[in-house]
Amino acid sequence: MAKMTLEELRKLRENKKIELDKRDTEGKSIHIIIGMGTCGIAAGAKESLDAFLEEIDKHNIDNVTVKQTGCMGLCYVEPTVEVKVPGMPDTIYGNVDGATAREIITEHVLAGKLVDKHIFDRPAKDIVKE
Amino acid sequence: MAVKNYILVCGGTACESSKATEIFNALAAEAEAQGVIDDIQIVKTGCFGFCEKGPIVKILPEEAFYVEVVPEDAKEIISESIVKGRMVERLLYIDEEDKKKGDFDIEDIKFYQKQVRIVLRNCGFIDPEKIDEYIAREGYVALEKVLFEMNPDGVINELKESGLRGRGGAGFPTWMKWNFTKGVKNDQKYIVCNADEGDPGAYMDRSTLEGDPHSVLEAMTIAGYAVGANMGVIYIRAEYPLAIERLEIAIKQAREYGLLGKDILGSGFDFDFEIRLGAGAFVCGEETALLRSIEGNRGMPTPKPPFPAVEGLWGKPTVINNVETWANIPMIILKGGEWFRGIGTERSSGTKVFALTGKINNSGLVEVPMGTTLREIVFDIGGGITGGKKFKAVQTGGPSGGVLTADFLDTPIDFDELTAVGSMMGSGGMIVMDEDDCMIDVVKFYQEFCVDESCGKCAPCRIGTRKLYDILSKISKGKGTHQDLENMETIGNAMKKAALCGLGQTAPNPILSTMKYFRNEYLEHIDDKVCKAGKCKDLVKFEIDPDKCIGCTVCARKCPVNCISGERKQPHFIDQDQCVKCGECYAACKFGAITKS
Ligand SMILES: Cc1cc2nc3c(=O)[nH]c(=O)nc-3n(C[C@H](O)[C@H](O)[C@H](O)COP(=O)(O)O)c2cc1C
Ligand code: SF4
Ligand code: SF4
Ligand code: SF4
Ligand code: FES
Ligand code: FES
């Protein structure tokens, strides 16, 4: 990408916003977001990531994106993972080891059921007081 | 069959102890009885961070948030929430303030949150390695606004209006620093980010950089425009490889987009970055030592004045701010200083990020408005003390800070309140201690840290920290005297006045603060030669109660020095002369036969 002008930056922002909104509302796809801060990685986030990828492969699910993010603030239950599936509430899971990751795919993603004992509601919603 | 509703029952420690399991079972039984069991799924969750009003039950997707639920409520929850799709109003959480106003709307009652995210607004939401995601969340809008709609004075005024104070510890008004630097005429000025974060137990800055590196880059670029600097330097400890990597990626992406480099967005303003790695000495977080370290010299503090704002890096005017301070700035520009000032307390606006650790159920990063009380942080957000033990104190400000006792649980936390009670905001480490923690042991740890980290340039700190440590060791061995307490006070007060930099000036704080609030504990160590918490090994004694011991031999097998003797099924005995006080036996005995005193 070449250097941008102001107009180009604004356009890019609008497009990206629409893209983000789209994936929330229209929701054609499933998102798995893994907390990959230093503590997440230390707690085994890489192992969970591998487990997710393997399981997704195994079940031939093709509408899932797996991506990373930073600290969710739930450091006591690392690794943490946010799962967004259309038609289901967005969910944050904690203590997601390899086995739990597989369970999230088979239960949450495929069967539409939440995985017991691993849910941690976000301590702060995405609120910046307005 | 598709599930229509999800019922989340909090299974966190606090709620669990107030009948969460019974509620769970009652809900399942009711759902069965009312024939909706196949439409719902009931799951147990972790703590919602609202234990004070527990047990908590939440219904999704409606987001009905029920508080103080009892098992008897199960019937109504199922019949109303699930069968009829209505909320059980009497169980909903209602904010006291809304109640007073009396004008709340059911639709508006959201899950009440004690946390407010400004600094951590993007952490845990965006992929920090993709600039597009930052841009999509209003990223670089503040920079646009500054470059095309504001002049440098306007930017500084907005900061002044916001009341933002430095988050690196001292709480100095940010706008003033910027204004000093702006006021100095020089063709070369620098903007520096202090990402040294040396306070043991703190990792707020690391997480911010790992989770949202662009927010810091954007803020520093804004500062460059405001004070007339074209170069930013990020000083970060080498022990933070992931944060460094993400910063490097962020800088590269911003350059590619023309958000850094020459003629940013065609505005004619140039700005670029350099990353410098620190070797991890605590004193290198002190601003003058940090600048010397960047210059390639030994990281030792230099006297102030001259202040960095006037004569900083390479002798040029330099704005130096902490990571968290920086991360606030784009939001202040975007939403205005007045908005920021509306959050927090009168003299400390905005939020503070704390790294909550120690004997707490939900350790982690929390961001709360200034003025939040310790009680809310420890008991609501933090979920209370582990193992249901008794709260003893909270340590804030790390090696420079002090303790806050149970008496201060309702003190609103901000810069001035903490200083007034003899502690310090510090960078935001917050260590929760329970009855098993010994204050002498804790301050000894910090003092040892200061001995190791003192750069040795000035005598009050070099000698003072060592002396203080020696006295503490003596006390922890039961050999202290009342004179020692007086001496610590004298030495400590002298260091506060005479040490060259903040390290030495604040090193006595943990001692002075605990001597004030836990004097009894010092006296117990000195007069009675006991450590009630059992942490000072020289004062602990493990003994076996012959009446309780059933002679299972477990302790004897655990003891690393084989100093426990006794026949099977006969009371055992500890040879005190050989015991190394490791506590293994105490932990191993299942019959409560071993006492610790
Ligand atoms: C011993 C010592 C260690 C310090 N360590 C840090 C640190 O790790 N990070 C930091 O931002 N400030 C640290 N400071 C404070 C800095 O000197 C300086 O006040 C700060 O970087 C200014 O930024 P602010 O105004 O945004 O807080 C330390 C100060 C002392 C005396
Ligand atoms: S107070 Fe301590 S760390 Fe600071 S300059 Fe003096 S010896 Fe060095
Ligand atoms: S405290 Fe340790 S050394 Fe002492 S008796 Fe028990 S196990 Fe042995
Ligand atoms: S473990 Fe307890 S009960 Fe068993 S021998 Fe030791 S003191 Fe006695
Ligand atoms: S740094 Fe990973 S959740 Fe806090
Ligand atoms: S344990 Fe339930 S809200 Fe904290």
Short mmCIF file of N, CA and C in Angstrom, two decimals, chain B residues 359-506:
data_model
loop_
_atom_site.label_atom_id
_atom_site.label_comp_id
_atom_site.label_asym_id
_atom_site.label_seq_id
_atom_site.Cartn_x
_atom_site.Cartn_y
_atom_site.Cartn_z
N LYS B 359 -3.31 -12.26 46.54
CA LYS B 359 -4.30 -13.21 47.05
C LYS B 359 -5.71 -12.83 46.60
N ILE B 360 -5.88 -12.75 45.31
CA ILE B 360 -7.15 -12.28 44.80
C ILE B 360 -7.69 -13.28 43.80
N ASN B 361 -9.02 -13.47 43.81
CA ASN B 361 -9.60 -14.47 42.92
C ASN B 361 -9.40 -14.16 41.45
N ASN B 362 -9.72 -12.92 41.05
CA ASN B 362 -9.61 -12.59 39.64
C ASN B 362 -8.45 -11.66 39.40
N SER B 363 -7.26 -12.20 39.34
CA SER B 363 -6.14 -11.32 39.08
C SER B 363 -6.21 -10.92 37.62
N GLY B 364 -5.70 -9.76 37.31
CA GLY B 364 -5.73 -9.33 35.92
C GLY B 364 -5.60 -7.84 35.80
N LEU B 365 -5.77 -7.36 34.58
CA LEU B 365 -5.67 -5.94 34.33
C LEU B 365 -7.05 -5.33 34.47
N VAL B 366 -7.16 -4.29 35.28
CA VAL B 366 -8.45 -3.63 35.39
C VAL B 366 -8.25 -2.15 35.11
N GLU B 367 -9.21 -1.55 34.45
CA GLU B 367 -9.15 -0.11 34.23
C GLU B 367 -10.39 0.50 34.85
N VAL B 368 -10.18 1.33 35.84
CA VAL B 368 -11.31 1.92 36.55
C VAL B 368 -11.19 3.43 36.57
N PRO B 369 -12.32 4.12 36.68
CA PRO B 369 -12.24 5.57 36.81
C PRO B 369 -11.49 5.92 38.09
N MET B 370 -10.71 6.97 38.08
CA MET B 370 -10.08 7.45 39.30
C MET B 370 -11.20 7.72 40.30
N GLY B 371 -10.93 7.42 41.56
CA GLY B 371 -11.95 7.65 42.57
C GLY B 371 -12.73 6.39 42.90
N THR B 372 -12.49 5.33 42.16
CA THR B 372 -13.08 4.04 42.51
C THR B 372 -12.48 3.63 43.85
N THR B 373 -13.25 2.94 44.67
CA THR B 373 -12.68 2.56 45.96
C THR B 373 -11.98 1.22 45.86
N LEU B 374 -11.10 1.03 46.83
CA LEU B 374 -10.38 -0.22 46.92
C LEU B 374 -11.35 -1.39 47.06
N ARG B 375 -12.42 -1.15 47.81
CA ARG B 375 -13.40 -2.21 48.01
C ARG B 375 -13.98 -2.68 46.68
N GLU B 376 -14.30 -1.73 45.83
CA GLU B 376 -14.87 -2.11 44.53
C GLU B 376 -13.86 -2.90 43.71
N ILE B 377 -12.61 -2.47 43.78
CA ILE B 377 -11.59 -3.17 42.99
C ILE B 377 -11.35 -4.58 43.55
N VAL B 378 -11.20 -4.67 44.85
CA VAL B 378 -10.83 -5.96 45.44
C VAL B 378 -12.02 -6.92 45.48
N PHE B 379 -13.15 -6.42 45.93
CA PHE B 379 -14.25 -7.36 46.17
C PHE B 379 -15.21 -7.52 44.99
N ASP B 380 -15.38 -6.48 44.20
CA ASP B 380 -16.29 -6.65 43.06
C ASP B 380 -15.54 -7.15 41.85
N ILE B 381 -14.65 -6.32 41.36
CA ILE B 381 -13.93 -6.70 40.16
C ILE B 381 -13.01 -7.87 40.44
N GLY B 382 -12.32 -7.81 41.56
CA GLY B 382 -11.33 -8.83 41.88
C GLY B 382 -11.92 -10.11 42.45
N GLY B 383 -13.21 -10.08 42.76
CA GLY B 383 -13.85 -11.30 43.24
C GLY B 383 -13.44 -11.71 44.65
N GLY B 384 -12.81 -10.82 45.38
CA GLY B 384 -12.50 -11.12 46.78
C GLY B 384 -11.20 -11.90 46.95
N ILE B 385 -10.95 -12.24 48.21
CA ILE B 385 -9.69 -12.89 48.58
C ILE B 385 -9.77 -14.39 48.32
N THR B 386 -8.67 -14.96 47.84
CA THR B 386 -8.68 -16.39 47.56
C THR B 386 -8.89 -17.20 48.83
N GLY B 387 -9.58 -18.29 48.68
CA GLY B 387 -9.80 -19.20 49.80
C GLY B 387 -10.66 -18.60 50.91
N GLY B 388 -11.37 -17.52 50.61
CA GLY B 388 -12.24 -16.92 51.61
C GLY B 388 -11.51 -16.38 52.82
N LYS B 389 -10.21 -16.10 52.66
CA LYS B 389 -9.45 -15.58 53.80
C LYS B 389 -9.76 -14.11 54.04
N LYS B 390 -9.15 -13.61 55.10
CA LYS B 390 -9.44 -12.23 55.47
C LYS B 390 -8.50 -11.26 54.78
N PHE B 391 -9.07 -10.18 54.27
CA PHE B 391 -8.29 -9.13 53.64
C PHE B 391 -7.39 -8.47 54.68
N LYS B 392 -6.14 -8.28 54.33
CA LYS B 392 -5.26 -7.61 55.27
C LYS B 392 -4.84 -6.24 54.75
N ALA B 393 -4.31 -6.18 53.56
CA ALA B 393 -3.84 -4.91 53.03
C ALA B 393 -3.63 -5.01 51.53
N VAL B 394 -3.47 -3.84 50.92
CA VAL B 394 -3.12 -3.79 49.52
C VAL B 394 -1.86 -2.97 49.40
N GLN B 395 -0.94 -3.44 48.60
CA GLN B 395 0.27 -2.68 48.37
C GLN B 395 0.12 -2.00 47.03
N THR B 396 0.32 -0.69 47.00
CA THR B 396 0.32 0.01 45.71
C THR B 396 1.64 0.73 45.56
N GLY B 397 1.99 1.01 44.33
CA GLY B 397 3.21 1.78 44.08
C GLY B 397 4.48 0.98 44.19
N GLY B 398 4.39 -0.34 44.36
CA GLY B 398 5.58 -1.19 44.36
C GLY B 398 6.62 -0.74 45.36
N PRO B 399 7.91 -0.79 44.96
CA PRO B 399 8.98 -0.47 45.89
C PRO B 399 8.98 1.00 46.32
N SER B 400 8.16 1.83 45.66
CA SER B 400 8.12 3.23 46.04
C SER B 400 6.88 3.55 46.85
N GLY B 401 6.01 2.59 47.01
CA GLY B 401 4.70 2.88 47.59
C GLY B 401 4.54 2.38 49.00
N GLY B 402 3.31 2.21 49.38
CA GLY B 402 3.04 1.77 50.73
C GLY B 402 1.84 0.86 50.76
N VAL B 403 1.33 0.63 51.96
CA VAL B 403 0.19 -0.27 52.08
C VAL B 403 -1.07 0.50 52.44
N LEU B 404 -2.18 -0.07 52.04
CA LEU B 404 -3.47 0.47 52.44
C LEU B 404 -4.16 -0.64 53.21
N THR B 405 -4.64 -0.31 54.40
CA THR B 405 -5.24 -1.34 55.24
C THR B 405 -6.75 -1.37 55.03
N ALA B 406 -7.40 -2.28 55.74
CA ALA B 406 -8.85 -2.42 55.62
C ALA B 406 -9.56 -1.10 55.93
N ASP B 407 -8.95 -0.26 56.76
CA ASP B 407 -9.57 1.03 57.07
C ASP B 407 -9.73 1.92 55.84
N PHE B 408 -8.93 1.63 54.82
CA PHE B 408 -8.98 2.48 53.64
C PHE B 408 -9.78 1.87 52.50
N LEU B 409 -10.51 0.81 52.80
CA LEU B 409 -11.24 0.13 51.73
C LEU B 409 -12.20 1.07 51.00
N ASP B 410 -12.69 2.06 51.72
CA ASP B 410 -13.65 2.95 51.08
C ASP B 410 -13.06 4.29 50.66
N THR B 411 -11.74 4.38 50.71
CA THR B 411 -11.08 5.59 50.24
C THR B 411 -11.09 5.61 48.72
N PRO B 412 -11.55 6.70 48.12
CA PRO B 412 -11.49 6.77 46.66
C PRO B 412 -10.03 6.84 46.22
N ILE B 413 -9.68 6.06 45.23
CA ILE B 413 -8.29 6.01 44.82
C ILE B 413 -7.98 7.05 43.76
N ASP B 414 -7.16 8.00 44.11
CA ASP B 414 -6.59 8.87 43.09
C ASP B 414 -5.20 9.32 43.56
N PHE B 415 -4.53 10.13 42.77
CA PHE B 415 -3.15 10.49 43.09
C PHE B 415 -3.03 11.05 44.50
N ASP B 416 -3.89 12.05 44.80
CA ASP B 416 -3.71 12.77 46.05
C ASP B 416 -4.16 11.98 47.26
N GLU B 417 -5.23 11.21 47.10
CA GLU B 417 -5.70 10.40 48.23
C GLU B 417 -4.64 9.39 48.64
N LEU B 418 -4.03 8.76 47.67
CA LEU B 418 -3.03 7.76 47.99
C LEU B 418 -1.82 8.39 48.66
N THR B 419 -1.38 9.52 48.16
CA THR B 419 -0.24 10.19 48.77
C THR B 419 -0.58 10.61 50.20
N ALA B 420 -1.81 11.07 50.38
CA ALA B 420 -2.22 11.54 51.70
C ALA B 420 -2.15 10.43 52.74
N VAL B 421 -2.38 9.20 52.35
CA VAL B 421 -2.34 8.13 53.34
C VAL B 421 -1.00 7.40 53.32
N GLY B 422 0.00 8.01 52.69
CA GLY B 422 1.36 7.48 52.78
C GLY B 422 1.69 6.40 51.78
N SER B 423 0.84 6.22 50.76
CA SER B 423 1.20 5.29 49.71
C SER B 423 1.44 6.10 48.45
N MET B 424 1.29 5.46 47.30
CA MET B 424 1.52 6.15 46.06
C MET B 424 0.77 5.44 44.97
N MET B 425 0.34 6.19 43.97
CA MET B 425 -0.30 5.55 42.82
C MET B 425 0.72 4.65 42.14
N GLY B 426 1.94 5.18 42.01
CA GLY B 426 2.96 4.41 41.31
C GLY B 426 2.50 4.13 39.90
N SER B 427 3.03 3.10 39.31
CA SER B 427 2.66 2.84 37.93
C SER B 427 1.38 2.04 37.85
N GLY B 428 0.97 1.40 38.94
CA GLY B 428 -0.30 0.69 38.90
C GLY B 428 -0.25 -0.76 39.33
N GLY B 429 0.85 -1.18 39.91
CA GLY B 429 0.86 -2.52 40.48
C GLY B 429 0.00 -2.51 41.74
N MET B 430 -0.82 -3.51 41.92
CA MET B 430 -1.67 -3.56 43.11
C MET B 430 -1.65 -4.99 43.63
N ILE B 431 -1.00 -5.17 44.76
CA ILE B 431 -0.84 -6.52 45.28
C ILE B 431 -1.71 -6.70 46.53
N VAL B 432 -2.59 -7.65 46.46
CA VAL B 432 -3.54 -7.86 47.54
C VAL B 432 -2.97 -8.89 48.52
N MET B 433 -3.03 -8.56 49.82
CA MET B 433 -2.46 -9.46 50.82
C MET B 433 -3.52 -9.90 51.82
N ASP B 434 -3.39 -11.13 52.28
CA ASP B 434 -4.34 -11.63 53.27
C ASP B 434 -3.63 -11.91 54.57
N GLU B 435 -4.36 -12.52 55.49
CA GLU B 435 -3.81 -12.75 56.82
C GLU B 435 -2.55 -13.61 56.83
N ASP B 436 -2.31 -14.34 55.75
CA ASP B 436 -1.10 -15.17 55.70
C ASP B 436 0.14 -14.40 55.26
N ASP B 437 -0.02 -13.13 54.94
CA ASP B 437 1.14 -12.35 54.54
C ASP B 437 1.70 -11.58 55.72
N CYS B 438 3.01 -11.61 55.82
CA CYS B 438 3.68 -10.89 56.91
C CYS B 438 4.23 -9.58 56.35
N MET B 439 3.89 -8.48 56.99
CA MET B 439 4.31 -7.18 56.48
C MET B 439 5.83 -7.02 56.47
N ILE B 440 6.48 -7.57 57.48
CA ILE B 440 7.94 -7.45 57.55
C ILE B 440 8.54 -8.18 56.35
N ASP B 441 7.99 -9.34 56.07
CA ASP B 441 8.49 -10.14 54.96
C ASP B 441 8.29 -9.39 53.63
N VAL B 442 7.12 -8.78 53.49
CA VAL B 442 6.81 -8.06 52.26
C VAL B 442 7.75 -6.87 52.07
N VAL B 443 7.92 -6.05 53.10
CA VAL B 443 8.78 -4.87 52.90
C VAL B 443 10.24 -5.29 52.76
N LYS B 444 10.57 -6.40 53.36
CA LYS B 444 11.95 -6.90 53.19
C LYS B 444 12.20 -7.23 51.72
N PHE B 445 11.20 -7.81 51.09
CA PHE B 445 11.33 -8.10 49.66
C PHE B 445 11.58 -6.82 48.86
N TYR B 446 10.78 -5.79 49.13
CA TYR B 446 10.95 -4.55 48.38
C TYR B 446 12.29 -3.89 48.67
N GLN B 447 12.70 -3.97 49.94
CA GLN B 447 13.95 -3.33 50.30
C GLN B 447 15.12 -4.03 49.62
N GLU B 448 15.02 -5.34 49.56
CA GLU B 448 16.08 -6.08 48.89
C GLU B 448 16.14 -5.68 47.42
N PHE B 449 14.96 -5.51 46.84
CA PHE B 449 14.88 -5.06 45.46
C PHE B 449 15.60 -3.72 45.30
N CYS B 450 15.34 -2.79 46.24
CA CYS B 450 15.96 -1.47 46.15
C CYS B 450 17.47 -1.54 46.33
N VAL B 451 17.94 -2.42 47.22
CA VAL B 451 19.38 -2.59 47.40
C VAL B 451 20.00 -3.02 46.07
N ASP B 452 19.35 -4.00 45.42
CA ASP B 452 19.88 -4.49 44.15
C ASP B 452 19.84 -3.43 43.06
N GLU B 453 18.77 -2.62 43.06
CA GLU B 453 18.56 -1.72 41.94
C GLU B 453 19.17 -0.33 42.14
N SER B 454 19.58 -0.02 43.36
CA SER B 454 20.20 1.28 43.60
C SER B 454 21.43 1.40 42.71
N CYS B 455 21.56 2.53 42.00
CA CYS B 455 22.68 2.63 41.07
C CYS B 455 23.96 2.97 41.80
N GLY B 456 23.86 3.41 43.05
CA GLY B 456 25.06 3.63 43.85
C GLY B 456 25.69 4.99 43.69
N LYS B 457 25.03 5.84 42.90
CA LYS B 457 25.64 7.14 42.65
C LYS B 457 25.64 8.02 43.90
N CYS B 458 24.55 7.95 44.68
CA CYS B 458 24.54 8.82 45.86
C CYS B 458 24.48 7.99 47.14
N ALA B 459 25.12 8.52 48.18
CA ALA B 459 25.28 7.77 49.42
C ALA B 459 23.98 7.49 50.18
N PRO B 460 23.07 8.47 50.27
CA PRO B 460 21.87 8.21 51.08
C PRO B 460 21.15 6.95 50.61
N CYS B 461 21.13 6.75 49.31
CA CYS B 461 20.41 5.58 48.78
C CYS B 461 21.28 4.34 48.85
N ARG B 462 22.52 4.46 48.42
CA ARG B 462 23.42 3.31 48.39
C ARG B 462 23.56 2.70 49.79
N ILE B 463 23.82 3.56 50.77
CA ILE B 463 24.03 3.06 52.13
C ILE B 463 22.70 2.85 52.85
N GLY B 464 21.77 3.79 52.61
CA GLY B 464 20.49 3.74 53.31
C GLY B 464 19.70 2.47 53.01
N THR B 465 19.59 2.12 51.73
CA THR B 465 18.80 0.93 51.40
C THR B 465 19.41 -0.31 52.07
N ARG B 466 20.72 -0.39 52.06
CA ARG B 466 21.41 -1.53 52.66
C ARG B 466 21.15 -1.59 54.17
N LYS B 467 21.28 -0.43 54.82
CA LYS B 467 21.06 -0.37 56.28
C LYS B 467 19.63 -0.80 56.61
N LEU B 468 18.68 -0.25 55.86
CA LEU B 468 17.29 -0.59 56.12
C LEU B 468 17.07 -2.09 55.96
N TYR B 469 17.68 -2.63 54.92
CA TYR B 469 17.51 -4.06 54.69
C TYR B 469 18.10 -4.87 55.84
N ASP B 470 19.26 -4.47 56.30
CA ASP B 470 19.90 -5.19 57.40
C ASP B 470 19.03 -5.17 58.66
N ILE B 471 18.46 -4.02 58.94
CA ILE B 471 17.62 -3.93 60.14
C ILE B 471 16.38 -4.82 59.99
N LEU B 472 15.78 -4.79 58.79
CA LEU B 472 14.61 -5.65 58.57
C LEU B 472 14.95 -7.12 58.75
N SER B 473 16.12 -7.51 58.25
CA SER B 473 16.53 -8.91 58.40
C SER B 473 16.65 -9.26 59.87
N LYS B 474 17.22 -8.33 60.61
CA LYS B 474 17.39 -8.55 62.05
C LYS B 474 16.01 -8.75 62.71
N ILE B 475 15.09 -7.88 62.36
CA ILE B 475 13.75 -7.98 62.96
C ILE B 475 13.09 -9.31 62.57
N SER B 476 13.30 -9.71 61.33
CA SER B 476 12.64 -10.95 60.89
C SER B 476 13.26 -12.18 61.56
N LYS B 477 14.40 -11.98 62.16
CA LYS B 477 15.01 -13.09 62.88
C LYS B 477 14.70 -13.03 64.36
N GLY B 478 13.88 -12.05 64.74
CA GLY B 478 13.54 -11.92 66.16
C GLY B 478 14.63 -11.25 66.97
N LYS B 479 15.55 -10.57 66.29
CA LYS B 479 16.65 -9.94 67.01
C LYS B 479 16.56 -8.41 67.00
N GLY B 480 15.42 -7.90 66.57
CA GLY B 480 15.28 -6.45 66.48
C GLY B 480 15.01 -5.81 67.83
N THR B 481 15.24 -4.50 67.88
CA THR B 481 14.98 -3.75 69.11
C THR B 481 14.09 -2.55 68.79
N HIS B 482 13.60 -1.91 69.83
CA HIS B 482 12.80 -0.70 69.61
C HIS B 482 13.65 0.40 69.00
N GLN B 483 14.92 0.40 69.37
CA GLN B 483 15.84 1.39 68.79
C GLN B 483 15.90 1.22 67.26
N ASP B 484 15.84 -0.02 66.81
CA ASP B 484 15.88 -0.28 65.37
C ASP B 484 14.74 0.42 64.64
N LEU B 485 13.57 0.41 65.27
CA LEU B 485 12.43 1.06 64.64
C LEU B 485 12.70 2.55 64.49
N GLU B 486 13.23 3.13 65.56
CA GLU B 486 13.55 4.56 65.50
C GLU B 486 14.59 4.83 64.43
N ASN B 487 15.59 3.96 64.40
CA ASN B 487 16.65 4.15 63.40
C ASN B 487 16.10 4.10 61.97
N MET B 488 15.19 3.15 61.75
CA MET B 488 14.64 3.04 60.40
C MET B 488 13.92 4.33 60.02
N GLU B 489 13.25 4.89 60.99
CA GLU B 489 12.52 6.12 60.71
C GLU B 489 13.50 7.26 60.38
N THR B 490 14.57 7.34 61.17
CA THR B 490 15.55 8.40 60.92
C THR B 490 16.21 8.23 59.55
N ILE B 491 16.65 7.01 59.29
CA ILE B 491 17.31 6.76 58.00
C ILE B 491 16.35 7.05 56.86
N GLY B 492 15.14 6.53 57.01
CA GLY B 492 14.14 6.69 55.95
C GLY B 492 13.87 8.15 55.66
N ASN B 493 13.68 8.92 56.69
CA ASN B 493 13.38 10.34 56.47
C ASN B 493 14.55 11.07 55.85
N ALA B 494 15.76 10.66 56.24
CA ALA B 494 16.94 11.29 55.66
C ALA B 494 17.02 10.96 54.16
N MET B 495 16.74 9.71 53.82
CA MET B 495 16.79 9.32 52.40
C MET B 495 15.78 10.10 51.58
N LYS B 496 14.61 10.27 52.15
CA LYS B 496 13.56 11.01 51.43
C LYS B 496 14.05 12.39 51.03
N LYS B 497 14.82 12.99 51.93
CA LYS B 497 15.28 14.35 51.65
C LYS B 497 16.53 14.37 50.80
N ALA B 498 17.44 13.44 51.06
CA ALA B 498 18.79 13.61 50.51
C ALA B 498 19.10 12.80 49.26
N ALA B 499 18.33 11.77 48.97
CA ALA B 499 18.68 10.94 47.81
C ALA B 499 18.51 11.75 46.53
N LEU B 500 19.30 11.39 45.54
CA LEU B 500 19.32 12.17 44.30
C LEU B 500 18.08 11.93 43.44
N CYS B 501 17.65 10.69 43.34
CA CYS B 501 16.52 10.43 42.45
C CYS B 501 15.38 9.74 43.19
N GLY B 502 14.30 9.59 42.46
CA GLY B 502 13.10 9.02 43.04
C GLY B 502 13.30 7.65 43.66
N LEU B 503 14.23 6.88 43.15
CA LEU B 503 14.41 5.53 43.69
C LEU B 503 14.77 5.61 45.17
N GLY B 504 15.81 6.37 45.47
CA GLY B 504 16.25 6.48 46.85
C GLY B 504 15.28 7.26 47.71
N GLN B 505 14.64 8.25 47.08
CA GLN B 505 13.70 9.07 47.86
C GLN B 505 12.47 8.29 48.29
N THR B 506 12.09 7.31 47.48
CA THR B 506 10.87 6.59 47.81
C THR B 506 11.13 5.20 48.40
#
